[in-house]
Backbone as XML, in Angstrom:
<?xml version="1.0"?>
<chain id="A" units="angstrom">
  <residue number="1" name="VAL">
    <atom name="N" x="19.256" y="-24.589" z="14.336"/>
    <atom name="CA" x="20.196" y="-24.397" z="13.251"/>
    <atom name="C" x="21.514" y="-23.909" z="13.845"/>
  </residue>
  <residue number="2" name="PRO">
    <atom name="N" x="22.599" y="-24.543" z="13.488"/>
    <atom name="CA" x="23.897" y="-24.077" z="13.991"/>
    <atom name="C" x="24.167" y="-22.633" z="13.581"/>
  </residue>
  <residue number="3" name="ALA">
    <atom name="N" x="24.874" y="-21.911" z="14.403"/>
    <atom name="CA" x="25.139" y="-20.490" z="14.164"/>
    <atom name="C" x="25.824" y="-20.252" z="12.819"/>
  </residue>
  <residue number="4" name="ALA">
    <atom name="N" x="26.734" y="-21.114" z="12.435"/>
    <atom name="CA" x="27.438" y="-20.947" z="11.155"/>
    <atom name="C" x="26.468" y="-21.064" z="9.982"/>
  </residue>
  <residue number="5" name="TRP">
    <atom name="N" x="25.515" y="-21.985" z="10.079"/>
    <atom name="CA" x="24.507" y="-22.128" z="9.013"/>
    <atom name="C" x="23.619" y="-20.902" z="8.960"/>
  </residue>
  <residue number="6" name="ALA">
    <atom name="N" x="23.176" y="-20.437" z="10.116"/>
    <atom name="CA" x="22.309" y="-19.258" z="10.171"/>
    <atom name="C" x="23.010" y="-18.063" z="9.539"/>
  </residue>
  <residue number="7" name="GLU">
    <atom name="N" x="24.276" y="-17.882" z="9.871"/>
    <atom name="CA" x="25.039" y="-16.779" z="9.297"/>
    <atom name="C" x="25.146" y="-16.926" z="7.776"/>
  </residue>
  <residue number="8" name="TRP">
    <atom name="N" x="25.382" y="-18.135" z="7.312"/>
    <atom name="CA" x="25.489" y="-18.410" z="5.875"/>
    <atom name="C" x="24.170" y="-18.103" z="5.163"/>
  </residue>
  <residue number="9" name="TYR">
    <atom name="N" x="23.041" y="-18.530" z="5.749"/>
    <atom name="CA" x="21.736" y="-18.261" z="5.136"/>
    <atom name="C" x="21.440" y="-16.763" z="5.080"/>
  </residue>
  <residue number="10" name="VAL">
    <atom name="N" x="21.778" y="-16.051" z="6.133"/>
    <atom name="CA" x="21.538" y="-14.605" z="6.150"/>
    <atom name="C" x="22.462" y="-13.897" z="5.170"/>
  </residue>
  <residue number="11" name="ARG">
    <atom name="N" x="23.725" y="-14.242" z="5.187"/>
    <atom name="CA" x="24.706" y="-13.588" z="4.323"/>
    <atom name="C" x="24.396" y="-13.798" z="2.843"/>
  </residue>
  <residue number="12" name="ASP">
    <atom name="N" x="23.950" y="-14.994" z="2.483"/>
    <atom name="CA" x="23.703" y="-15.339" z="1.088"/>
    <atom name="C" x="22.215" y="-15.507" z="0.775"/>
  </residue>
  <residue number="13" name="ALA">
    <atom name="N" x="21.373" y="-14.810" z="1.508"/>
    <atom name="CA" x="19.923" y="-14.991" z="1.350"/>
    <atom name="C" x="19.450" y="-14.723" z="-0.071"/>
  </residue>
  <residue number="14" name="ALA">
    <atom name="N" x="19.922" y="-13.663" z="-0.675"/>
    <atom name="CA" x="19.474" y="-13.343" z="-2.042"/>
    <atom name="C" x="19.828" y="-14.470" z="-2.999"/>
  </residue>
  <residue number="15" name="LYS">
    <atom name="N" x="21.012" y="-15.021" z="-2.852"/>
    <atom name="CA" x="21.445" y="-16.127" z="-3.723"/>
    <atom name="C" x="20.537" y="-17.342" z="-3.525"/>
  </residue>
  <residue number="16" name="HIS">
    <atom name="N" x="20.194" y="-17.641" z="-2.273"/>
    <atom name="CA" x="19.338" y="-18.796" z="-1.995"/>
    <atom name="C" x="17.933" y="-18.599" z="-2.572"/>
  </residue>
  <residue number="17" name="TRP">
    <atom name="N" x="17.364" y="-17.412" z="-2.386"/>
    <atom name="CA" x="16.030" y="-17.154" z="-2.930"/>
    <atom name="C" x="16.038" y="-17.125" z="-4.453"/>
  </residue>
  <residue number="18" name="ASP">
    <atom name="N" x="17.081" y="-16.566" z="-5.056"/>
    <atom name="CA" x="17.181" y="-16.587" z="-6.516"/>
    <atom name="C" x="17.245" y="-18.027" z="-7.023"/>
  </residue>
  <residue number="19" name="GLY">
    <atom name="N" x="17.991" y="-18.868" z="-6.341"/>
    <atom name="CA" x="18.058" y="-20.288" z="-6.709"/>
    <atom name="C" x="16.708" y="-20.964" z="-6.566"/>
  </residue>
  <residue number="20" name="PHE">
    <atom name="N" x="15.994" y="-20.654" z="-5.489"/>
    <atom name="CA" x="14.661" y="-21.220" z="-5.276"/>
    <atom name="C" x="13.736" y="-20.874" z="-6.429"/>
  </residue>
  <residue number="21" name="TYR">
    <atom name="N" x="13.698" y="-19.595" z="-6.817"/>
    <atom name="CA" x="12.791" y="-19.176" z="-7.894"/>
    <atom name="C" x="13.295" y="-19.599" z="-9.271"/>
  </residue>
  <residue number="22" name="SER">
    <atom name="N" x="14.581" y="-19.846" z="-9.424"/>
    <atom name="CA" x="15.080" y="-20.398" z="-10.688"/>
    <atom name="C" x="14.619" y="-21.844" z="-10.849"/>
  </residue>
  <residue number="23" name="ARG">
    <atom name="N" x="14.572" y="-22.585" z="-9.750"/>
    <atom name="CA" x="14.124" y="-23.981" z="-9.796"/>
    <atom name="C" x="12.605" y="-24.096" z="-9.892"/>
  </residue>
  <residue number="24" name="ASN">
    <atom name="N" x="11.882" y="-23.281" z="-9.146"/>
    <atom name="CA" x="10.438" y="-23.446" z="-9.009"/>
    <atom name="C" x="9.612" y="-22.480" z="-9.848"/>
  </residue>
  <residue number="25" name="THR">
    <atom name="N" x="10.203" y="-21.464" z="-10.386"/>
    <atom name="CA" x="9.547" y="-20.388" z="-11.148"/>
    <atom name="C" x="8.271" y="-19.955" z="-10.444"/>
  </residue>
  <residue number="26" name="VAL">
    <atom name="N" x="7.143" y="-19.979" z="-11.130"/>
    <atom name="CA" x="5.903" y="-19.452" z="-10.557"/>
    <atom name="C" x="5.039" y="-20.538" z="-9.905"/>
  </residue>
  <residue number="27" name="ASN">
    <atom name="N" x="5.542" y="-21.757" z="-9.820"/>
    <atom name="CA" x="4.731" y="-22.878" z="-9.344"/>
    <atom name="C" x="4.968" y="-23.271" z="-7.890"/>
  </residue>
  <residue number="28" name="ALA">
    <atom name="N" x="5.722" y="-22.507" z="-7.149"/>
    <atom name="CA" x="6.060" y="-22.895" z="-5.778"/>
    <atom name="C" x="4.892" y="-22.726" z="-4.810"/>
  </residue>
  <residue number="29" name="TYR">
    <atom name="N" x="4.104" y="-21.695" z="-4.981"/>
    <atom name="CA" x="3.003" y="-21.408" z="-4.059"/>
    <atom name="C" x="1.722" y="-21.176" z="-4.838"/>
  </residue>
  <residue number="30" name="LYS">
    <atom name="N" x="0.593" y="-21.430" z="-4.203"/>
    <atom name="CA" x="-0.707" y="-21.177" z="-4.823"/>
    <atom name="C" x="-1.118" y="-19.733" z="-4.573"/>
  </residue>
  <residue number="31" name="ASP">
    <atom name="N" x="-1.938" y="-19.216" z="-5.470"/>
    <atom name="CA" x="-2.472" y="-17.869" z="-5.281"/>
    <atom name="C" x="-3.338" y="-17.815" z="-4.027"/>
  </residue>
  <residue number="32" name="ARG">
    <atom name="N" x="-3.296" y="-16.703" z="-3.363"/>
    <atom name="CA" x="-4.033" y="-16.516" z="-2.109"/>
    <atom name="C" x="-5.295" y="-15.702" z="-2.369"/>
  </residue>
  <residue number="33" name="HIS">
    <atom name="N" x="-6.296" y="-16.361" z="-2.933"/>
    <atom name="CA" x="-7.532" y="-15.680" z="-3.307"/>
    <atom name="C" x="-8.424" y="-15.356" z="-2.113"/>
  </residue>
  <residue number="34" name="TYR">
    <atom name="N" x="-8.128" y="-15.879" z="-0.966"/>
    <atom name="CA" x="-8.947" y="-15.691" z="0.232"/>
    <atom name="C" x="-8.622" y="-14.403" z="0.995"/>
  </residue>
  <residue number="35" name="LEU">
    <atom name="N" x="-7.566" y="-13.714" z="0.652"/>
    <atom name="CA" x="-7.120" y="-12.584" z="1.468"/>
    <atom name="C" x="-8.111" y="-11.422" z="1.485"/>
  </residue>
  <residue number="36" name="GLY">
    <atom name="N" x="-8.756" y="-11.169" z="0.375"/>
    <atom name="CA" x="-9.734" y="-10.084" z="0.340"/>
    <atom name="C" x="-10.881" y="-10.321" z="1.302"/>
  </residue>
  <residue number="37" name="SER">
    <atom name="N" x="-11.340" y="-11.570" z="1.376"/>
    <atom name="CA" x="-12.438" y="-11.864" z="2.303"/>
    <atom name="C" x="-11.946" y="-11.948" z="3.752"/>
  </residue>
  <residue number="38" name="GLU">
    <atom name="N" x="-10.742" y="-12.447" z="3.956"/>
    <atom name="CA" x="-10.198" y="-12.548" z="5.314"/>
    <atom name="C" x="-9.837" y="-11.189" z="5.903"/>
  </residue>
  <residue number="39" name="PHE">
    <atom name="N" x="-9.312" y="-10.309" z="5.075"/>
    <atom name="CA" x="-8.845" y="-9.014" z="5.553"/>
    <atom name="C" x="-9.634" y="-7.860" z="4.941"/>
  </residue>
  <residue number="40" name="GLY">
    <atom name="N" x="-10.842" y="-8.134" z="4.497"/>
    <atom name="CA" x="-11.662" y="-7.135" z="3.831"/>
    <atom name="C" x="-11.855" y="-5.862" z="4.637"/>
  </residue>
  <residue number="41" name="ALA">
    <atom name="N" x="-12.155" y="-5.992" z="5.919"/>
    <atom name="CA" x="-12.360" y="-4.810" z="6.763"/>
    <atom name="C" x="-11.068" y="-4.007" z="6.899"/>
  </residue>
  <residue number="42" name="LEU">
    <atom name="N" x="-9.965" y="-4.705" z="7.005"/>
    <atom name="CA" x="-8.674" y="-4.035" z="7.138"/>
    <atom name="C" x="-8.298" y="-3.308" z="5.847"/>
  </residue>
  <residue number="43" name="LEU">
    <atom name="N" x="-8.623" y="-3.921" z="4.717"/>
    <atom name="CA" x="-8.245" y="-3.365" z="3.418"/>
    <atom name="C" x="-9.301" y="-2.431" z="2.826"/>
  </residue>
  <residue number="44" name="ALA">
    <atom name="N" x="-10.461" y="-2.350" z="3.446"/>
    <atom name="CA" x="-11.575" y="-1.598" z="2.870"/>
    <atom name="C" x="-11.218" y="-0.147" z="2.569"/>
  </residue>
  <residue number="45" name="ASN">
    <atom name="N" x="-10.506" y="0.504" z="3.434"/>
    <atom name="CA" x="-10.178" y="1.912" z="3.243"/>
    <atom name="C" x="-8.751" y="2.141" z="2.749"/>
  </residue>
  <residue number="46" name="ALA">
    <atom name="N" x="-8.049" y="1.066" z="2.504"/>
    <atom name="CA" x="-6.655" y="1.191" z="2.056"/>
    <atom name="C" x="-6.621" y="1.543" z="0.573"/>
  </residue>
  <residue number="47" name="ARG">
    <atom name="N" x="-5.866" y="2.542" z="0.245"/>
    <atom name="CA" x="-5.680" y="2.904" z="-1.160"/>
    <atom name="C" x="-4.399" y="2.288" z="-1.696"/>
  </residue>
  <residue number="48" name="VAL">
    <atom name="N" x="-3.467" y="2.046" z="-0.796"/>
    <atom name="CA" x="-2.165" y="1.488" z="-1.160"/>
    <atom name="C" x="-1.873" y="0.306" z="-0.243"/>
  </residue>
  <residue number="49" name="VAL">
    <atom name="N" x="-1.361" y="-0.774" z="-0.837"/>
    <atom name="CA" x="-0.965" y="-1.954" z="-0.079"/>
    <atom name="C" x="0.520" y="-2.179" z="-0.326"/>
  </residue>
  <residue number="50" name="LEU">
    <atom name="N" x="1.261" y="-2.429" z="0.736"/>
    <atom name="CA" x="2.675" y="-2.733" z="0.636"/>
    <atom name="C" x="2.866" y="-4.197" z="0.987"/>
  </residue>
  <residue number="51" name="GLU">
    <atom name="N" x="3.369" y="-4.963" z="0.036"/>
    <atom name="CA" x="3.646" y="-6.370" z="0.306"/>
    <atom name="C" x="5.148" y="-6.582" z="0.299"/>
  </residue>
  <residue number="52" name="LEU">
    <atom name="N" x="5.664" y="-6.990" z="1.427"/>
    <atom name="CA" x="7.083" y="-7.292" z="1.565"/>
    <atom name="C" x="7.263" y="-8.795" z="1.448"/>
  </residue>
  <residue number="53" name="GLY">
    <atom name="N" x="8.140" y="-9.203" z="0.547"/>
    <atom name="CA" x="8.320" y="-10.631" z="0.306"/>
    <atom name="C" x="7.262" y="-11.147" z="-0.646"/>
  </residue>
  <residue number="54" name="CYS">
    <atom name="N" x="7.062" y="-10.430" z="-1.739"/>
    <atom name="CA" x="5.956" y="-10.731" z="-2.658"/>
    <atom name="C" x="6.178" y="-11.968" z="-3.510"/>
  </residue>
  <residue number="55" name="GLY">
    <atom name="N" x="7.411" y="-12.450" z="-3.600"/>
    <atom name="CA" x="7.662" y="-13.605" z="-4.451"/>
    <atom name="C" x="7.275" y="-13.301" z="-5.885"/>
  </residue>
  <residue number="56" name="VAL">
    <atom name="N" x="6.471" y="-14.167" z="-6.474"/>
    <atom name="CA" x="6.071" y="-13.999" z="-7.880"/>
    <atom name="C" x="4.653" y="-13.448" z="-8.015"/>
  </residue>
  <residue number="57" name="GLY">
    <atom name="N" x="4.096" y="-12.936" z="-6.904"/>
    <atom name="CA" x="2.802" y="-12.265" z="-6.977"/>
    <atom name="C" x="1.606" y="-13.078" z="-6.533"/>
  </residue>
  <residue number="58" name="ASN">
    <atom name="N" x="1.832" y="-14.163" z="-5.794"/>
    <atom name="CA" x="0.718" y="-15.008" z="-5.374"/>
    <atom name="C" x="-0.238" y="-14.326" z="-4.401"/>
  </residue>
  <residue number="59" name="THR">
    <atom name="N" x="0.177" y="-13.234" z="-3.804"/>
    <atom name="CA" x="-0.713" y="-12.417" z="-2.986"/>
    <atom name="C" x="-1.095" y="-11.142" z="-3.721"/>
  </residue>
  <residue number="60" name="ALA">
    <atom name="N" x="-0.133" y="-10.503" z="-4.350"/>
    <atom name="CA" x="-0.374" y="-9.211" z="-5.004"/>
    <atom name="C" x="-1.428" y="-9.307" z="-6.107"/>
  </residue>
  <residue number="61" name="PHE">
    <atom name="N" x="-1.341" y="-10.298" z="-6.967"/>
    <atom name="CA" x="-2.299" y="-10.396" z="-8.066"/>
    <atom name="C" x="-3.727" y="-10.679" z="-7.591"/>
  </residue>
  <residue number="62" name="PRO">
    <atom name="N" x="-3.945" y="-11.630" z="-6.671"/>
    <atom name="CA" x="-5.307" y="-11.807" z="-6.159"/>
    <atom name="C" x="-5.862" y="-10.554" z="-5.479"/>
  </residue>
  <residue number="63" name="LEU">
    <atom name="N" x="-5.015" y="-9.824" z="-4.755"/>
    <atom name="CA" x="-5.494" y="-8.590" z="-4.133"/>
    <atom name="C" x="-5.901" y="-7.567" z="-5.193"/>
  </residue>
  <residue number="64" name="LEU">
    <atom name="N" x="-5.103" y="-7.441" z="-6.226"/>
    <atom name="CA" x="-5.453" y="-6.501" z="-7.306"/>
    <atom name="C" x="-6.741" y="-6.920" z="-8.006"/>
  </residue>
  <residue number="65" name="ASP">
    <atom name="N" x="-6.941" y="-8.225" z="-8.177"/>
    <atom name="CA" x="-8.164" y="-8.722" z="-8.818"/>
    <atom name="C" x="-9.405" y="-8.419" z="-7.977"/>
  </residue>
  <residue number="66" name="GLU">
    <atom name="N" x="-9.260" y="-8.566" z="-6.675"/>
    <atom name="CA" x="-10.410" y="-8.434" z="-5.786"/>
    <atom name="C" x="-10.641" y="-7.006" z="-5.290"/>
  </residue>
  <residue number="67" name="LEU">
    <atom name="N" x="-9.585" y="-6.283" z="-5.067"/>
    <atom name="CA" x="-9.699" y="-4.948" z="-4.496"/>
    <atom name="C" x="-9.386" y="-3.911" z="-5.568"/>
  </residue>
  <residue number="68" name="HIS">
    <atom name="N" x="-10.373" y="-3.595" z="-6.328"/>
    <atom name="CA" x="-10.189" y="-2.686" z="-7.461"/>
    <atom name="C" x="-9.778" y="-1.291" z="-6.990"/>
  </residue>
  <residue number="69" name="GLU">
    <atom name="N" x="-9.108" y="-0.589" z="-7.864"/>
    <atom name="CA" x="-8.661" y="0.785" z="-7.621"/>
    <atom name="C" x="-7.692" y="0.897" z="-6.441"/>
  </residue>
  <residue number="70" name="ARG">
    <atom name="N" x="-6.910" y="-0.143" z="-6.232"/>
    <atom name="CA" x="-5.853" y="-0.111" z="-5.220"/>
    <atom name="C" x="-4.518" y="-0.124" z="-5.948"/>
  </residue>
  <residue number="71" name="PHE">
    <atom name="N" x="-3.516" y="0.357" z="-5.280"/>
    <atom name="CA" x="-2.158" y="0.298" z="-5.805"/>
    <atom name="C" x="-1.371" y="-0.609" z="-4.878"/>
  </residue>
  <residue number="72" name="VAL">
    <atom name="N" x="-0.685" y="-1.591" z="-5.440"/>
    <atom name="CA" x="0.084" y="-2.538" z="-4.640"/>
    <atom name="C" x="1.567" y="-2.357" z="-4.939"/>
  </residue>
  <residue number="73" name="TYR">
    <atom name="N" x="2.337" y="-2.049" z="-3.899"/>
    <atom name="CA" x="3.790" y="-2.071" z="-3.993"/>
    <atom name="C" x="4.216" y="-3.474" z="-3.600"/>
  </residue>
  <residue number="74" name="ALA">
    <atom name="N" x="4.879" y="-4.177" z="-4.498"/>
    <atom name="CA" x="5.301" y="-5.547" z="-4.241"/>
    <atom name="C" x="6.829" y="-5.596" z="-4.256"/>
  </residue>
  <residue number="75" name="LEU">
    <atom name="N" x="7.414" y="-5.926" z="-3.117"/>
    <atom name="CA" x="8.870" y="-5.935" z="-2.967"/>
    <atom name="C" x="9.339" y="-7.323" z="-2.576"/>
  </residue>
  <residue number="76" name="ASP">
    <atom name="N" x="10.500" y="-7.714" z="-3.095"/>
    <atom name="CA" x="11.054" y="-8.999" z="-2.716"/>
    <atom name="C" x="12.567" y="-8.939" z="-2.699"/>
  </residue>
  <residue number="77" name="PHE">
    <atom name="N" x="13.157" y="-9.800" z="-1.908"/>
    <atom name="CA" x="14.601" y="-9.915" z="-1.747"/>
    <atom name="C" x="15.247" y="-10.527" z="-2.981"/>
  </residue>
  <residue number="78" name="SER">
    <atom name="N" x="14.493" y="-11.337" z="-3.712"/>
    <atom name="CA" x="15.023" y="-12.086" z="-4.843"/>
    <atom name="C" x="14.805" y="-11.333" z="-6.154"/>
  </residue>
  <residue number="79" name="ALA">
    <atom name="N" x="15.892" y="-11.029" z="-6.827"/>
    <atom name="CA" x="15.791" y="-10.386" z="-8.145"/>
    <atom name="C" x="15.102" y="-11.317" z="-9.139"/>
  </residue>
  <residue number="80" name="ARG">
    <atom name="N" x="15.322" y="-12.618" z="-9.004"/>
    <atom name="CA" x="14.694" y="-13.592" z="-9.917"/>
    <atom name="C" x="13.182" y="-13.589" z="-9.746"/>
  </residue>
  <residue number="81" name="SER">
    <atom name="N" x="12.676" y="-13.514" z="-8.534"/>
    <atom name="CA" x="11.225" y="-13.498" z="-8.345"/>
    <atom name="C" x="10.617" y="-12.233" z="-8.937"/>
  </residue>
  <residue number="82" name="ILE">
    <atom name="N" x="11.308" y="-11.113" z="-8.830"/>
    <atom name="CA" x="10.800" y="-9.869" z="-9.415"/>
    <atom name="C" x="10.798" y="-9.967" z="-10.936"/>
  </residue>
  <residue number="83" name="GLN">
    <atom name="N" x="11.802" y="-10.618" z="-11.526"/>
    <atom name="CA" x="11.799" y="-10.838" z="-12.977"/>
    <atom name="C" x="10.581" y="-11.652" z="-13.394"/>
  </residue>
  <residue number="84" name="LEU">
    <atom name="N" x="10.278" y="-12.709" z="-12.641"/>
    <atom name="CA" x="9.114" y="-13.549" z="-12.949"/>
    <atom name="C" x="7.816" y="-12.773" z="-12.747"/>
  </residue>
  <residue number="85" name="LEU">
    <atom name="N" x="7.760" y="-11.963" z="-11.706"/>
    <atom name="CA" x="6.582" y="-11.139" z="-11.442"/>
    <atom name="C" x="6.323" y="-10.186" z="-12.595"/>
  </residue>
  <residue number="86" name="ARG">
    <atom name="N" x="7.361" y="-9.507" z="-13.041"/>
    <atom name="CA" x="7.228" y="-8.544" z="-14.143"/>
    <atom name="C" x="6.872" y="-9.228" z="-15.463"/>
  </residue>
  <residue number="87" name="ALA">
    <atom name="N" x="7.344" y="-10.460" z="-15.653"/>
    <atom name="CA" x="7.078" y="-11.173" z="-16.902"/>
    <atom name="C" x="5.687" y="-11.787" z="-16.933"/>
  </residue>
  <residue number="88" name="SER">
    <atom name="N" x="5.011" y="-11.810" z="-15.795"/>
    <atom name="CA" x="3.684" y="-12.417" z="-15.736"/>
    <atom name="C" x="2.689" y="-11.687" z="-16.630"/>
  </residue>
  <residue number="89" name="GLU">
    <atom name="N" x="1.808" y="-12.440" z="-17.240"/>
    <atom name="CA" x="0.770" y="-11.852" z="-18.093"/>
    <atom name="C" x="-0.434" y="-11.400" z="-17.286"/>
  </residue>
  <residue number="90" name="ARG">
    <atom name="N" x="-0.409" y="-11.612" z="-15.998"/>
    <atom name="CA" x="-1.516" y="-11.221" z="-15.131"/>
    <atom name="C" x="-1.395" y="-9.783" z="-14.874"/>
  </residue>
</chain>
């Protein structure tokens, strides 16, 4: 990627991600239901999970479904994805 493009993507990253989630809403990625079984030993004693780049919750919601009594902090760069996450009925 040319340096000017890289700088543009970094400088305007929030705008690009907001545009992505405005176009794709909650249908861009599938839920990751396998994470509890893949990382079960790692998550077994965790009371709190921090997810950086949570998008619309395709990881956070399956983890909450599978790993009861956990608290998940879900953070994302895109304000639009957080709006969609909060509006979810899950």
